Amino acid sequence: MDALVELEFLHEFASSLDTLLSEAAARPKSELPPLSESLSIVALDRADLYGEVFPPFVHEAFLISSIVFLDRQFRTYAEGLRRALPTTLRLNELAGSTLDRFRLFCETVSGVDLQLTSENWQDLDGLVSLRNCFIHAGGVLEGSRDRKPCEHFIRKHGTPEIRDGQIVPSTKTSGLVLRILTETVEKIYAAALRRFPERGGASAL
């Protein structure tokens, strides 16, 4: 499936960036050009920049990209259902959050049992809330409308970290994001196979 191939791309993207940053941080200082005056305020040298400063930004970007992927999958999946069933209703015509609209369209409008547990939905809501906190509040929890679901997700999984009230994602966070997305994609396309066995399930979408 295209979705699983895209997940492989995301996995390779995350692991490659970690490797590149680690290799850059491990290079001898003599091989690295000095930092500009403005950057030297936040890092001692380039090794410090690659090893300490850049990784959280990389994993923040990865999490945001992963939710973009999830949103695209939901829209593609719902459009496939709309074409396979006698309905003219579209996903964006429903009210609520992205998750609420997707769940309503699949389970109520289309009669597809996604078999995503309440825990699955909570994890997805946590990821979306983390994305929202990064985009709308720069990852700062204080005053963020997404604070409670973010804190619940972090307590449950032990990642990302919270430092001085700010969310700090890491390699562990990106690995967790991939596991949640993979389980979600596998479940929703297995649901399509059960709903449309005569059409080859996912290929029908």
XYZ file of C-alpha atoms in Angstrom:
205
model
C 0.000 0.000 0.000
C 1.125 3.545 -0.673
C 0.494 4.439 2.964
C 2.917 1.810 4.238
C 5.521 2.910 1.697
C 5.161 6.481 2.938
C 5.622 5.235 6.490
C 8.857 3.590 5.401
C 9.946 6.931 3.955
C 9.147 8.619 7.272
C 11.099 5.961 9.167
C 14.100 6.366 6.889
C 13.830 10.135 7.134
C 13.937 10.063 10.949
C 16.784 7.561 11.219
C 18.867 9.267 8.511
C 18.601 12.669 10.158
C 19.671 11.237 13.505
C 22.638 9.549 11.871
C 23.703 12.678 10.002
C 23.471 14.830 13.121
C 25.422 12.299 15.176
C 28.148 12.057 12.536
C 28.381 15.834 12.293
C 28.590 16.200 16.070
C 31.366 13.585 16.240
C 33.603 15.265 13.653
C 36.814 16.812 15.010
C 36.416 20.491 15.815
C 39.304 21.257 13.467
C 37.133 20.064 10.534
C 34.179 22.262 11.435
C 34.048 25.974 10.643
C 33.500 28.267 13.606
C 30.013 29.442 14.479
C 28.788 32.894 13.672
C 28.602 35.318 16.566
C 24.817 35.023 16.773
C 24.869 31.203 16.900
C 27.679 31.126 19.439
C 25.208 32.602 21.917
C 23.233 29.330 21.982
C 25.992 26.777 21.285
C 29.651 26.469 22.235
C 30.646 25.063 18.842
C 29.199 23.169 15.884
C 29.460 19.839 17.684
C 27.240 21.293 20.390
C 24.905 22.694 17.742
C 24.507 19.328 15.985
C 24.432 17.255 19.149
C 22.246 19.360 21.451
C 20.469 22.207 19.687
C 19.360 20.729 16.351
C 17.872 17.304 17.374
C 14.748 18.662 19.114
C 14.004 20.835 16.074
C 14.457 17.847 13.772
C 12.079 15.655 15.779
C 9.569 18.480 16.109
C 9.548 18.802 12.310
C 9.194 15.034 12.033
C 6.155 14.975 14.317
C 4.497 17.792 12.375
C 5.225 16.025 9.066
C 3.767 12.808 10.458
C 0.469 14.483 11.307
C 0.359 15.969 7.810
C 0.772 12.392 6.540
C -2.026 11.174 8.834
C -4.389 13.926 7.732
C -3.702 13.117 4.070
C -4.352 9.416 4.699
C -7.654 10.163 6.407
C -8.811 12.366 3.529
C -7.763 9.792 0.909
C -9.405 6.952 2.840
C -12.669 8.846 3.326
C -12.786 9.829 -0.342
C -12.303 6.186 -1.286
C -15.212 5.209 0.934
C -17.376 7.941 -0.557
C -16.743 6.612 -4.052
C -17.314 2.991 -3.018
C -20.600 3.709 -1.262
C -23.800 5.459 -2.320
C -23.137 8.728 -0.504
C -22.374 12.221 -1.695
C -21.358 13.426 1.767
C -17.730 14.480 2.054
C -15.428 14.400 5.048
C -14.996 18.177 5.164
C -18.761 18.668 5.336
C -18.882 17.172 8.823
C -18.353 19.151 12.017
C -15.662 18.572 14.622
C -11.950 17.909 14.747
C -10.132 15.939 12.068
C -10.281 12.813 14.218
C -13.966 13.302 15.053
C -14.905 13.830 11.410
C -12.903 10.807 10.239
C -14.398 8.544 12.883
C -17.942 9.745 12.181
C -17.564 9.415 8.421
C -16.127 5.888 8.599
C -18.122 4.310 11.404
C -21.489 6.085 11.122
C -21.809 7.320 7.548
C -19.972 4.433 5.860
C -20.560 1.601 8.331
C -16.858 0.669 8.532
C -15.726 -0.747 11.863
C -12.180 0.619 12.109
C -11.542 -1.365 15.319
C -9.449 1.447 16.708
C -9.687 1.223 20.493
C -10.327 4.156 22.805
C -6.614 3.976 23.603
C -5.778 4.249 19.896
C -7.983 7.329 19.556
C -6.442 8.895 22.677
C -2.947 8.377 21.272
C -3.929 9.953 17.972
C -5.537 12.859 19.796
C -2.319 13.244 21.795
C -0.207 13.419 18.641
C -2.503 15.992 17.060
C -2.441 18.013 20.281
C 1.361 17.951 20.347
C 1.421 19.154 16.737
C -1.016 21.934 17.587
C 1.040 22.998 20.604
C 4.181 23.248 18.465
C 2.434 25.218 15.742
C 0.329 27.548 17.867
C 2.403 27.882 21.044
C 5.951 27.022 20.002
C 5.811 23.914 22.177
C 5.203 25.914 25.367
C 2.521 24.259 27.498
C 1.639 27.231 29.677
C -1.454 28.847 28.206
C -1.811 26.271 25.419
C -5.341 25.004 24.849
C -3.796 21.597 24.087
C -1.980 21.364 27.412
C -4.109 18.642 29.033
C -4.049 16.110 26.161
C -0.322 16.786 25.665
C 0.440 16.165 29.330
C -1.718 13.023 29.351
C 0.157 11.656 26.326
C 3.541 12.452 27.872
C 2.653 10.835 31.217
C 1.454 7.712 29.437
C 4.415 7.249 27.100
C 7.284 9.000 28.865
C 8.087 11.036 25.779
C 8.542 13.776 24.669
C 10.240 15.487 27.592
C 9.082 18.675 29.249
C 11.904 21.101 30.016
C 11.090 24.377 31.706
C 7.506 24.075 30.550
C 8.408 23.382 26.916
C 7.914 20.166 24.954
C 11.204 18.670 23.745
C 10.851 15.720 21.324
C 13.620 13.192 20.717
C 14.490 10.015 18.820
C 12.283 8.126 21.271
C 9.378 10.433 20.407
C 9.773 9.880 16.678
C 9.912 6.115 17.184
C 6.677 6.258 19.151
C 5.023 8.417 16.488
C 5.930 5.846 13.839
C 4.538 2.962 15.906
C 1.232 4.759 16.459
C 0.887 5.741 12.796
C 1.781 2.244 11.575
C -0.779 0.596 13.858
C -3.427 3.093 12.758
C -2.788 2.607 9.037
C -2.714 -1.179 9.352
C -6.009 -1.199 11.249
C -7.955 1.120 8.967
C -6.926 -0.726 5.815
C -7.679 -4.080 7.439
C -11.118 -2.616 8.148
C -11.481 -1.766 4.455
C -10.640 -5.368 3.565
C -13.383 -6.625 5.889
C -15.886 -4.105 4.518
C -15.083 -4.710 0.841
C -13.662 -8.259 0.593
C -14.988 -8.665 -2.947
C -13.076 -5.548 -4.086
C -9.764 -6.377 -2.478
C -10.197 -4.124 0.544
C -7.620 -1.357 0.411
C -7.374 -1.536 -3.362
C -11.034 -0.586 -3.493
C -10.133 2.697 -1.854
